[in-house]
Amino acid sequence: AVEGPYNADPLNCIQNEQPLLILVQWIPDLSPRHLQILVSEWLNQICDSSLCNRMTCVQAGMVTQILSALSSEEALDPKCAENLIHLLQVLGRLSIRPNELRGLIQLLRAPGSASHPYATQVIRALSAMARKDGPERALQYFDLTPSMSGIMVPAMQKWPGAGFAFHAWVCLDDDPKEDSHGGRRRKQLYSFFAASGTGFEAFFTTDGMLVVAVCTKKEYMTVALPELQFSDSLWHCVDIVHQAGRRPFGQNMVHIYADGQLRKTAPLRFPSLNEVSPGDYRVQHALVHPGSYTSSDGAGVKPQWTRGRK
């Protein structure tokens, strides 16, 4: 499923979810029953190891497969059933479809007056799905995990005002795959470049550091925020404000906010917005990019735009 050299690292990222779905289907038929426990424990470990893996399993329909396996309660070991219900709870907290929720509730039904053997565990799982605990998380977001996924916004015919501000909520996974690839990789936040090569951008490095950059015909200038590492699978509020200095002695500045606090203010040349015309946009790996979008692996973003006089 991880499609790479085998190791015992629980942070392996799922590349092919189909073998996992087949394993869930086979669980009721596994004999002896200690194999059921072993497989269900392994599924919990790999599927719950990262936000990326949880999203992959939900989108692949693993919840439906687990419900189908739990319907064969006579063939399941009680410990295996407990592991599968726990996995349902983990995936259901992220997302659950109406028909899947209905199937989960049906596990509470039993013929006659006897209670279903899973009744107590299912009620606890439903309560855990609905309970708000742990770190803050978004209920709706764009999943930009695939390398060619992205968001398209209309091109700006004219840049208003004398400043530029970008605001977004982002959630980045610490992707262990990146260490296995040759060279350095980065997750682009936004990118505005003219055909001449001039423009401005912001991106996250491999280790989750935010970098804001402006590129002119002669130099490439950056301001980094090494104090915070964003690749922690948590949601962060990111604001970047480019402020043009007032003539004749004003200094161009960039202000970087994270989680509602001003984290850094530094001198940085103000990007030449007039040079970045709508016809000059180039497609790059970006979370936010005007006209055409692509995105780097392992990121979610809730974009909001603010442009005006600063």
PDB file of N, CA and C in Angstrom, residues 153-247:
ATOM      1  N   VAL A 153      -8.670  30.926  -9.752  1.00  0.00           N
ATOM      2  CA  VAL A 153      -9.390  32.170  -9.473  1.00  0.00           C
ATOM      3  C   VAL A 153      -9.286  33.059 -10.702  1.00  0.00           C
ATOM      4  N   PRO A 154     -10.234  33.979 -10.898  1.00  0.00           N
ATOM      5  CA  PRO A 154     -10.161  34.860 -12.071  1.00  0.00           C
ATOM      6  C   PRO A 154      -8.903  35.719 -12.037  1.00  0.00           C
ATOM      7  N   ALA A 155      -8.353  35.978 -13.207  1.00  0.00           N
ATOM      8  CA  ALA A 155      -7.168  36.832 -13.303  1.00  0.00           C
ATOM      9  C   ALA A 155      -7.535  38.275 -12.970  1.00  0.00           C
ATOM     10  N   MET A 156      -6.606  38.974 -12.339  1.00  0.00           N
ATOM     11  CA  MET A 156      -6.813  40.369 -11.988  1.00  0.00           C
ATOM     12  C   MET A 156      -6.422  41.245 -13.182  1.00  0.00           C
ATOM     13  N   GLN A 157      -7.399  41.959 -13.737  1.00  0.00           N
ATOM     14  CA  GLN A 157      -7.101  42.829 -14.861  1.00  0.00           C
ATOM     15  C   GLN A 157      -6.270  44.040 -14.429  1.00  0.00           C
ATOM     16  N   LYS A 158      -6.484  44.455 -13.203  1.00  0.00           N
ATOM     17  CA  LYS A 158      -5.732  45.579 -12.677  1.00  0.00           C
ATOM     18  C   LYS A 158      -5.547  45.398 -11.192  1.00  0.00           C
ATOM     19  N   TRP A 159      -4.336  45.609 -10.739  1.00  0.00           N
ATOM     20  CA  TRP A 159      -4.050  45.476  -9.312  1.00  0.00           C
ATOM     21  C   TRP A 159      -4.429  46.780  -8.615  1.00  0.00           C
ATOM     22  N   PRO A 160      -5.404  46.746  -7.708  1.00  0.00           N
ATOM     23  CA  PRO A 160      -5.823  47.980  -7.034  1.00  0.00           C
ATOM     24  C   PRO A 160      -4.910  48.315  -5.857  1.00  0.00           C
ATOM     25  N   GLY A 161      -4.849  49.595  -5.547  1.00  0.00           N
ATOM     26  CA  GLY A 161      -4.151  50.020  -4.343  1.00  0.00           C
ATOM     27  C   GLY A 161      -2.647  49.981  -4.469  1.00  0.00           C
ATOM     28  N   ALA A 162      -2.003  50.310  -3.355  1.00  0.00           N
ATOM     29  CA  ALA A 162      -0.537  50.386  -3.308  1.00  0.00           C
ATOM     30  C   ALA A 162       0.036  49.354  -2.362  1.00  0.00           C
ATOM     31  N   GLY A 163      -0.660  48.257  -2.140  1.00  0.00           N
ATOM     32  CA  GLY A 163      -0.172  47.205  -1.262  1.00  0.00           C
ATOM     33  C   GLY A 163      -0.744  45.865  -1.666  1.00  0.00           C
ATOM     34  N   PHE A 164      -0.216  44.826  -1.049  1.00  0.00           N
ATOM     35  CA  PHE A 164      -0.710  43.483  -1.339  1.00  0.00           C
ATOM     36  C   PHE A 164      -0.747  42.696  -0.032  1.00  0.00           C
ATOM     37  N   ALA A 165      -1.857  42.012   0.217  1.00  0.00           N
ATOM     38  CA  ALA A 165      -1.990  41.185   1.423  1.00  0.00           C
ATOM     39  C   ALA A 165      -2.587  39.843   1.036  1.00  0.00           C
ATOM     40  N   PHE A 166      -2.058  38.801   1.613  1.00  0.00           N
ATOM     41  CA  PHE A 166      -2.547  37.442   1.378  1.00  0.00           C
ATOM     42  C   PHE A 166      -2.921  36.829   2.716  1.00  0.00           C
ATOM     43  N   HIS A 167      -4.074  36.143   2.739  1.00  0.00           N
ATOM     44  CA  HIS A 167      -4.552  35.507   3.977  1.00  0.00           C
ATOM     45  C   HIS A 167      -5.056  34.116   3.653  1.00  0.00           C
ATOM     46  N   ALA A 168      -4.668  33.126   4.435  1.00  0.00           N
ATOM     47  CA  ALA A 168      -5.148  31.756   4.229  1.00  0.00           C
ATOM     48  C   ALA A 168      -4.970  30.944   5.501  1.00  0.00           C
ATOM     49  N   TRP A 169      -5.795  29.927   5.642  1.00  0.00           N
ATOM     50  CA  TRP A 169      -5.588  28.883   6.650  1.00  0.00           C
ATOM     51  C   TRP A 169      -4.973  27.693   5.935  1.00  0.00           C
ATOM     52  N   VAL A 170      -3.869  27.186   6.443  1.00  0.00           N
ATOM     53  CA  VAL A 170      -3.176  26.074   5.783  1.00  0.00           C
ATOM     54  C   VAL A 170      -2.891  24.967   6.792  1.00  0.00           C
ATOM     55  N   CYS A 171      -2.849  23.760   6.291  1.00  0.00           N
ATOM     56  CA  CYS A 171      -2.506  22.593   7.105  1.00  0.00           C
ATOM     57  C   CYS A 171      -1.548  21.743   6.290  1.00  0.00           C
ATOM     58  N   LEU A 172      -0.331  21.574   6.785  1.00  0.00           N
ATOM     59  CA  LEU A 172       0.715  20.838   6.072  1.00  0.00           C
ATOM     60  C   LEU A 172       1.107  19.611   6.861  1.00  0.00           C
ATOM     61  N   ASP A 173       1.245  18.504   6.145  1.00  0.00           N
ATOM     62  CA  ASP A 173       1.734  17.277   6.754  1.00  0.00           C
ATOM     63  C   ASP A 173       3.255  17.242   6.710  1.00  0.00           C
ATOM     64  N   ASP A 174       3.846  16.601   7.692  1.00  0.00           N
ATOM     65  CA  ASP A 174       5.273  16.294   7.650  1.00  0.00           C
ATOM     66  C   ASP A 174       5.420  15.047   6.796  1.00  0.00           C
ATOM     67  N   ASP A 175       5.745  15.232   5.516  1.00  0.00           N
ATOM     68  CA  ASP A 175       5.726  14.144   4.549  1.00  0.00           C
ATOM     69  C   ASP A 175       7.054  13.411   4.544  1.00  0.00           C
ATOM     70  N   PRO A 176       7.119  12.161   5.036  1.00  0.00           N
ATOM     71  CA  PRO A 176       8.386  11.435   5.049  1.00  0.00           C
ATOM     72  C   PRO A 176       8.873  11.068   3.661  1.00  0.00           C
ATOM     73  N   LYS A 177       8.000  11.129   2.639  1.00  0.00           N
ATOM     74  CA  LYS A 177       8.420  10.790   1.288  1.00  0.00           C
ATOM     75  C   LYS A 177       9.453  11.773   0.763  1.00  0.00           C
ATOM     76  N   GLU A 178       9.429  13.002   1.256  1.00  0.00           N
ATOM     77  CA  GLU A 178      10.283  14.012   0.683  1.00  0.00           C
ATOM     78  C   GLU A 178      11.753  13.710   0.921  1.00  0.00           C
ATOM     79  N   ASP A 179      12.063  13.018   2.006  1.00  0.00           N
ATOM     80  CA  ASP A 179      13.456  12.698   2.272  1.00  0.00           C
ATOM     81  C   ASP A 179      13.985  11.664   1.296  1.00  0.00           C
ATOM     82  N   SER A 180      13.097  10.876   0.684  1.00  0.00           N
ATOM     83  CA  SER A 180      13.519   9.816  -0.215  1.00  0.00           C
ATOM     84  C   SER A 180      13.729  10.308  -1.639  1.00  0.00           C
ATOM     85  N   HIS A 181      13.292  11.532  -1.940  1.00  0.00           N
ATOM     86  CA  HIS A 181      13.442  12.068  -3.283  1.00  0.00           C
ATOM     87  C   HIS A 181      14.749  12.837  -3.366  1.00  0.00           C
ATOM     88  N   GLY A 182      15.379  12.755  -4.521  1.00  0.00           N
ATOM     89  CA  GLY A 182      16.605  13.507  -4.696  1.00  0.00           C
ATOM     90  C   GLY A 182      16.312  14.993  -4.784  1.00  0.00           C
ATOM     91  N   GLY A 183      17.180  15.820  -4.209  1.00  0.00           N
ATOM     92  CA  GLY A 183      16.996  17.251  -4.261  1.00  0.00           C
ATOM     93  C   GLY A 183      15.994  17.744  -3.236  1.00  0.00           C
ATOM     94  N   ARG A 184      15.888  19.069  -3.178  1.00  0.00           N
ATOM     95  CA  ARG A 184      14.989  19.707  -2.235  1.00  0.00           C
ATOM     96  C   ARG A 184      13.636  19.955  -2.881  1.00  0.00           C
ATOM     97  N   ARG A 185      12.588  19.870  -2.085  1.00  0.00           N
ATOM     98  CA  ARG A 185      11.243  20.136  -2.561  1.00  0.00           C
ATOM     99  C   ARG A 185      10.630  21.204  -1.672  1.00  0.00           C
ATOM    100  N   ARG A 186       9.620  21.876  -2.213  1.00  0.00           N
ATOM    101  CA  ARG A 186       8.949  22.906  -1.430  1.00  0.00           C
ATOM    102  C   ARG A 186       7.468  22.915  -1.772  1.00  0.00           C
ATOM    103  N   LYS A 187       6.680  23.458  -0.867  1.00  0.00           N
ATOM    104  CA  LYS A 187       5.242  23.592  -1.053  1.00  0.00           C
ATOM    105  C   LYS A 187       4.951  25.074  -1.286  1.00  0.00           C
ATOM    106  N   GLN A 188       4.510  25.368  -2.498  1.00  0.00           N
ATOM    107  CA  GLN A 188       4.279  26.762  -2.873  1.00  0.00           C
ATOM    108  C   GLN A 188       2.961  27.246  -2.286  1.00  0.00           C
ATOM    109  N   LEU A 189       2.971  28.453  -1.720  1.00  0.00           N
ATOM    110  CA  LEU A 189       1.755  29.045  -1.178  1.00  0.00           C
ATOM    111  C   LEU A 189       1.077  29.915  -2.229  1.00  0.00           C
ATOM    112  N   TYR A 190       1.824  30.821  -2.847  1.00  0.00           N
ATOM    113  CA  TYR A 190       1.330  31.571  -3.995  1.00  0.00           C
ATOM    114  C   TYR A 190       2.518  31.980  -4.846  1.00  0.00           C
ATOM    115  N   SER A 191       2.244  32.349  -6.105  1.00  0.00           N
ATOM    116  CA  SER A 191       3.322  32.671  -7.031  1.00  0.00           C
ATOM    117  C   SER A 191       2.793  33.582  -8.126  1.00  0.00           C
ATOM    118  N   PHE A 192       3.375  34.761  -8.259  1.00  0.00           N
ATOM    119  CA  PHE A 192       3.037  35.717  -9.312  1.00  0.00           C
ATOM    120  C   PHE A 192       4.323  36.077 -10.046  1.00  0.00           C
ATOM    121  N   PHE A 193       4.452  35.633 -11.282  1.00  0.00           N
ATOM    122  CA  PHE A 193       5.658  35.907 -12.056  1.00  0.00           C
ATOM    123  C   PHE A 193       5.294  36.363 -13.456  1.00  0.00           C
ATOM    124  N   ALA A 194       6.047  37.335 -13.969  1.00  0.00           N
ATOM    125  CA  ALA A 194       5.897  37.789 -15.342  1.00  0.00           C
ATOM    126  C   ALA A 194       6.751  36.931 -16.258  1.00  0.00           C
ATOM    127  N   ALA A 195       6.518  37.081 -17.561  1.00  0.00           N
ATOM    128  CA  ALA A 195       7.292  36.311 -18.527  1.00  0.00           C
ATOM    129  C   ALA A 195       8.781  36.647 -18.443  1.00  0.00           C
ATOM    130  N   SER A 196       9.099  37.828 -17.971  1.00  0.00           N
ATOM    131  CA  SER A 196      10.501  38.236 -17.846  1.00  0.00           C
ATOM    132  C   SER A 196      11.212  37.559 -16.682  1.00  0.00           C
ATOM    133  N   GLY A 197      10.456  36.902 -15.799  1.00  0.00           N
ATOM    134  CA  GLY A 197      11.061  36.240 -14.653  1.00  0.00           C
ATOM    135  C   GLY A 197      10.957  37.029 -13.366  1.00  0.00           C
ATOM    136  N   THR A 198      10.444  38.250 -13.435  1.00  0.00           N
ATOM    137  CA  THR A 198      10.272  39.045 -12.234  1.00  0.00           C
ATOM    138  C   THR A 198       8.917  38.736 -11.603  1.00  0.00           C
ATOM    139  N   GLY A 199       8.822  38.896 -10.297  1.00  0.00           N
ATOM    140  CA  GLY A 199       7.573  38.638  -9.602  1.00  0.00           C
ATOM    141  C   GLY A 199       7.799  38.416  -8.125  1.00  0.00           C
ATOM    142  N   PHE A 200       6.839  37.765  -7.478  1.00  0.00           N
ATOM    143  CA  PHE A 200       6.953  37.512  -6.047  1.00  0.00           C
ATOM    144  C   PHE A 200       6.207  36.229  -5.704  1.00  0.00           C
ATOM    145  N   GLU A 201       6.595  35.610  -4.597  1.00  0.00           N
ATOM    146  CA  GLU A 201       6.046  34.318  -4.214  1.00  0.00           C
ATOM    147  C   GLU A 201       6.222  34.105  -2.721  1.00  0.00           C
ATOM    148  N   ALA A 202       5.572  33.052  -2.224  1.00  0.00           N
ATOM    149  CA  ALA A 202       5.774  32.581  -0.857  1.00  0.00           C
ATOM    150  C   ALA A 202       5.663  31.064  -0.893  1.00  0.00           C
ATOM    151  N   PHE A 203       6.484  30.391  -0.107  1.00  0.00           N
ATOM    152  CA  PHE A 203       6.489  28.935  -0.131  1.00  0.00           C
ATOM    153  C   PHE A 203       6.963  28.402   1.219  1.00  0.00           C
ATOM    154  N   PHE A 204       6.727  27.113   1.432  1.00  0.00           N
ATOM    155  CA  PHE A 204       7.207  26.406   2.615  1.00  0.00           C
ATOM    156  C   PHE A 204       8.338  25.475   2.196  1.00  0.00           C
ATOM    157  N   THR A 205       9.414  25.477   2.952  1.00  0.00           N
ATOM    158  CA  THR A 205      10.526  24.584   2.663  1.00  0.00           C
ATOM    159  C   THR A 205      10.170  23.162   3.096  1.00  0.00           C
ATOM    160  N   THR A 206      11.071  22.235   2.820  1.00  0.00           N
ATOM    161  CA  THR A 206      10.824  20.838   3.158  1.00  0.00           C
ATOM    162  C   THR A 206      10.562  20.645   4.646  1.00  0.00           C
ATOM    163  N   ASP A 207      11.239  21.399   5.490  1.00  0.00           N
ATOM    164  CA  ASP A 207      11.059  21.250   6.934  1.00  0.00           C
ATOM    165  C   ASP A 207       9.980  22.169   7.492  1.00  0.00           C
ATOM    166  N   GLY A 208       9.181  22.817   6.621  1.00  0.00           N
ATOM    167  CA  GLY A 208       8.025  23.571   7.081  1.00  0.00           C
ATOM    168  C   GLY A 208       8.276  25.025   7.403  1.00  0.00           C
ATOM    169  N   MET A 209       9.379  25.597   6.939  1.00  0.00           N
ATOM    170  CA  MET A 209       9.662  27.008   7.200  1.00  0.00           C
ATOM    171  C   MET A 209       9.055  27.870   6.097  1.00  0.00           C
ATOM    172  N   LEU A 210       8.400  28.962   6.477  1.00  0.00           N
ATOM    173  CA  LEU A 210       7.777  29.871   5.525  1.00  0.00           C
ATOM    174  C   LEU A 210       8.815  30.857   4.994  1.00  0.00           C
ATOM    175  N   VAL A 211       8.830  31.044   3.661  1.00  0.00           N
ATOM    176  CA  VAL A 211       9.747  31.973   3.011  1.00  0.00           C
ATOM    177  C   VAL A 211       8.935  32.864   2.077  1.00  0.00           C
ATOM    178  N   VAL A 212       9.146  34.183   2.181  1.00  0.00           N
ATOM    179  CA  VAL A 212       8.531  35.165   1.289  1.00  0.00           C
ATOM    180  C   VAL A 212       9.639  35.732   0.409  1.00  0.00           C
ATOM    181  N   ALA A 213       9.395  35.814  -0.898  1.00  0.00           N
ATOM    182  CA  ALA A 213      10.462  36.208  -1.828  1.00  0.00           C
ATOM    183  C   ALA A 213       9.951  37.180  -2.880  1.00  0.00           C
ATOM    184  N   VAL A 214      10.859  38.050  -3.315  1.00  0.00           N
ATOM    185  CA  VAL A 214      10.618  38.973  -4.429  1.00  0.00           C
ATOM    186  C   VAL A 214      11.777  38.822  -5.395  1.00  0.00           C
ATOM    187  N   CYS A 215      11.451  38.675  -6.675  1.00  0.00           N
ATOM    188  CA  CYS A 215      12.481  38.465  -7.691  1.00  0.00           C
ATOM    189  C   CYS A 215      12.460  39.624  -8.680  1.00  0.00           C
ATOM    190  N   THR A 216      13.604  40.291  -8.841  1.00  0.00           N
ATOM    191  CA  THR A 216      13.754  41.342  -9.838  1.00  0.00           C
ATOM    192  C   THR A 216      14.659  40.833 -10.954  1.00  0.00           C
ATOM    193  N   LYS A 217      14.960  41.700 -11.904  1.00  0.00           N
ATOM    194  CA  LYS A 217      15.830  41.296 -13.004  1.00  0.00           C
ATOM    195  C   LYS A 217      17.257  41.062 -12.545  1.00  0.00           C
ATOM    196  N   LYS A 218      17.617  41.609 -11.382  1.00  0.00           N
ATOM    197  CA  LYS A 218      19.003  41.525 -10.931  1.00  0.00           C
ATOM    198  C   LYS A 218      19.205  40.656  -9.701  1.00  0.00           C
ATOM    199  N   GLU A 219      18.181  40.502  -8.860  1.00  0.00           N
ATOM    200  CA  GLU A 219      18.394  39.782  -7.609  1.00  0.00           C
ATOM    201  C   GLU A 219      17.120  39.082  -7.141  1.00  0.00           C
ATOM    202  N   TYR A 220      17.337  38.106  -6.247  1.00  0.00           N
ATOM    203  CA  TYR A 220      16.257  37.327  -5.639  1.00  0.00           C
ATOM    204  C   TYR A 220      16.351  37.530  -4.137  1.00  0.00           C
ATOM    205  N   MET A 221      15.369  38.233  -3.558  1.00  0.00           N
ATOM    206  CA  MET A 221      15.413  38.617  -2.145  1.00  0.00           C
ATOM    207  C   MET A 221      14.371  37.823  -1.365  1.00  0.00           C
ATOM    208  N   THR A 222      14.743  37.373  -0.181  1.00  0.00           N
ATOM    209  CA  THR A 222      13.848  36.534   0.619  1.00  0.00           C
ATOM    210  C   THR A 222      13.815  37.013   2.070  1.00  0.00           C
ATOM    211  N   VAL A 223      12.705  36.710   2.714  1.00  0.00           N
ATOM    212  CA  VAL A 223      12.553  36.868   4.164  1.00  0.00           C
ATOM    213  C   VAL A 223      11.977  35.559   4.679  1.00  0.00           C
ATOM    214  N   ALA A 224      12.666  34.921   5.618  1.00  0.00           N
ATOM    215  CA  ALA A 224      12.246  33.622   6.128  1.00  0.00           C
ATOM    216  C   ALA A 224      11.714  33.748   7.554  1.00  0.00           C
ATOM    217  N   LEU A 225      10.914  32.767   7.942  1.00  0.00           N
ATOM    218  CA  LEU A 225      10.370  32.707   9.299  1.00  0.00           C
ATOM    219  C   LEU A 225      10.789  31.388   9.936  1.00  0.00           C
ATOM    220  N   PRO A 226      12.048  31.265  10.361  1.00  0.00           N
ATOM    221  CA  PRO A 226      12.525  29.988  10.913  1.00  0.00           C
ATOM    222  C   PRO A 226      11.998  29.685  12.304  1.00  0.00           C
ATOM    223  N   GLU A 227      11.363  30.664  12.950  1.00  0.00           N
ATOM    224  CA  GLU A 227      10.896  30.448  14.317  1.00  0.00           C
ATOM    225  C   GLU A 227       9.734  29.460  14.388  1.00  0.00           C
ATOM    226  N   LEU A 228       9.002  29.299  13.297  1.00  0.00           N
ATOM    227  CA  LEU A 228       7.848  28.402  13.297  1.00  0.00           C
ATOM    228  C   LEU A 228       8.025  27.324  12.235  1.00  0.00           C
ATOM    229  N   GLN A 229       7.627  26.108  12.577  1.00  0.00           N
ATOM    230  CA  GLN A 229       7.612  24.997  11.633  1.00  0.00           C
ATOM    231  C   GLN A 229       6.151  24.630  11.384  1.00  0.00           C
ATOM    232  N   PHE A 230       5.703  24.775  10.140  1.00  0.00           N
ATOM    233  CA  PHE A 230       4.296  24.606   9.815  1.00  0.00           C
ATOM    234  C   PHE A 230       3.924  23.169   9.463  1.00  0.00           C
ATOM    235  N   SER A 231       4.893  22.293   9.274  1.00  0.00           N
ATOM    236  CA  SER A 231       4.589  20.905   8.877  1.00  0.00           C
ATOM    237  C   SER A 231       4.306  20.047  10.107  1.00  0.00           C
ATOM    238  N   ASP A 232       3.195  20.347  10.779  1.00  0.00           N
ATOM    239  CA  ASP A 232       2.854  19.632  12.006  1.00  0.00           C
ATOM    240  C   ASP A 232       1.432  19.071  11.971  1.00  0.00           C
ATOM    241  N   SER A 233       0.801  19.069  10.786  1.00  0.00           N
ATOM    242  CA  SER A 233      -0.558  18.551  10.604  1.00  0.00           C
ATOM    243  C   SER A 233      -1.603  19.343  11.381  1.00  0.00           C
ATOM    244  N   LEU A 234      -1.287  20.569  11.771  1.00  0.00           N
ATOM    245  CA  LEU A 234      -2.232  21.446  12.450  1.00  0.00           C
ATOM    246  C   LEU A 234      -2.604  22.597  11.521  1.00  0.00           C
ATOM    247  N   TRP A 235      -3.760  23.193  11.784  1.00  0.00           N
ATOM    248  CA  TRP A 235      -4.188  24.336  10.986  1.00  0.00           C
ATOM    249  C   TRP A 235      -3.535  25.608  11.512  1.00  0.00           C
ATOM    250  N   HIS A 236      -3.017  26.407  10.592  1.00  0.00           N
ATOM    251  CA  HIS A 236      -2.366  27.672  10.934  1.00  0.00           C
ATOM    252  C   HIS A 236      -2.942  28.789  10.070  1.00  0.00           C
ATOM    253  N   CYS A 237      -3.137  29.938  10.699  1.00  0.00           N
ATOM    254  CA  CYS A 237      -3.566  31.137   9.986  1.00  0.00           C
ATOM    255  C   CYS A 237      -2.320  31.896   9.535  1.00  0.00           C
ATOM    256  N   VAL A 238      -2.206  32.135   8.238  1.00  0.00           N
ATOM    257  CA  VAL A 238      -1.025  32.794   7.674  1.00  0.00           C
ATOM    258  C   VAL A 238      -1.462  34.069   6.963  1.00  0.00           C
ATOM    259  N   ASP A 239      -0.826  35.198   7.304  1.00  0.00           N
ATOM    260  CA  ASP A 239      -1.068  36.477   6.644  1.00  0.00           C
ATOM    261  C   ASP A 239       0.273  37.073   6.232  1.00  0.00           C
ATOM    262  N   ILE A 240       0.354  37.510   4.982  1.00  0.00           N
ATOM    263  CA  ILE A 240       1.564  38.142   4.467  1.00  0.00           C
ATOM    264  C   ILE A 240       1.155  39.474   3.856  1.00  0.00           C
ATOM    265  N   VAL A 241       1.780  40.553   4.324  1.00  0.00           N
ATOM    266  CA  VAL A 241       1.418  41.905   3.880  1.00  0.00           C
ATOM    267  C   VAL A 241       2.661  42.584   3.322  1.00  0.00           C
ATOM    268  N   HIS A 242       2.609  42.974   2.043  1.00  0.00           N
ATOM    269  CA  HIS A 242       3.653  43.791   1.428  1.00  0.00           C
ATOM    270  C   HIS A 242       3.214  45.247   1.508  1.00  0.00           C
ATOM    271  N   GLN A 243       4.046  46.079   2.104  1.00  0.00           N
ATOM    272  CA  GLN A 243       3.716  47.488   2.293  1.00  0.00           C
ATOM    273  C   GLN A 243       4.732  48.343   1.552  1.00  0.00           C
ATOM    274  N   ALA A 244       4.232  49.191   0.663  1.00  0.00           N
ATOM    275  CA  ALA A 244       5.110  50.084  -0.100  1.00  0.00           C
ATOM    276  C   ALA A 244       5.460  51.301   0.746  1.00  0.00           C
ATOM    277  N   GLY A 245       6.735  51.671   0.731  1.00  0.00           N
ATOM    278  CA  GLY A 245       7.175  52.825   1.502  1.00  0.00           C
ATOM    279  C   GLY A 245       6.725  54.134   0.871  1.00  0.00           C
ATOM    280  N   ARG A 246       6.471  55.119   1.725  1.00  0.00           N
ATOM    281  CA  ARG A 246       6.053  56.424   1.232  1.00  0.00           C
ATOM    282  C   ARG A 246       7.273  57.202   0.747  1.00  0.00           C
ATOM    283  N   ARG A 247       7.110  57.787  -0.421  1.00  0.00           N
ATOM    284  CA  ARG A 247       8.207  58.564  -0.983  1.00  0.00           C
ATOM    285  C   ARG A 247       8.384  59.862  -0.217  1.00  0.00           C
TER     286      ARG A 247
END
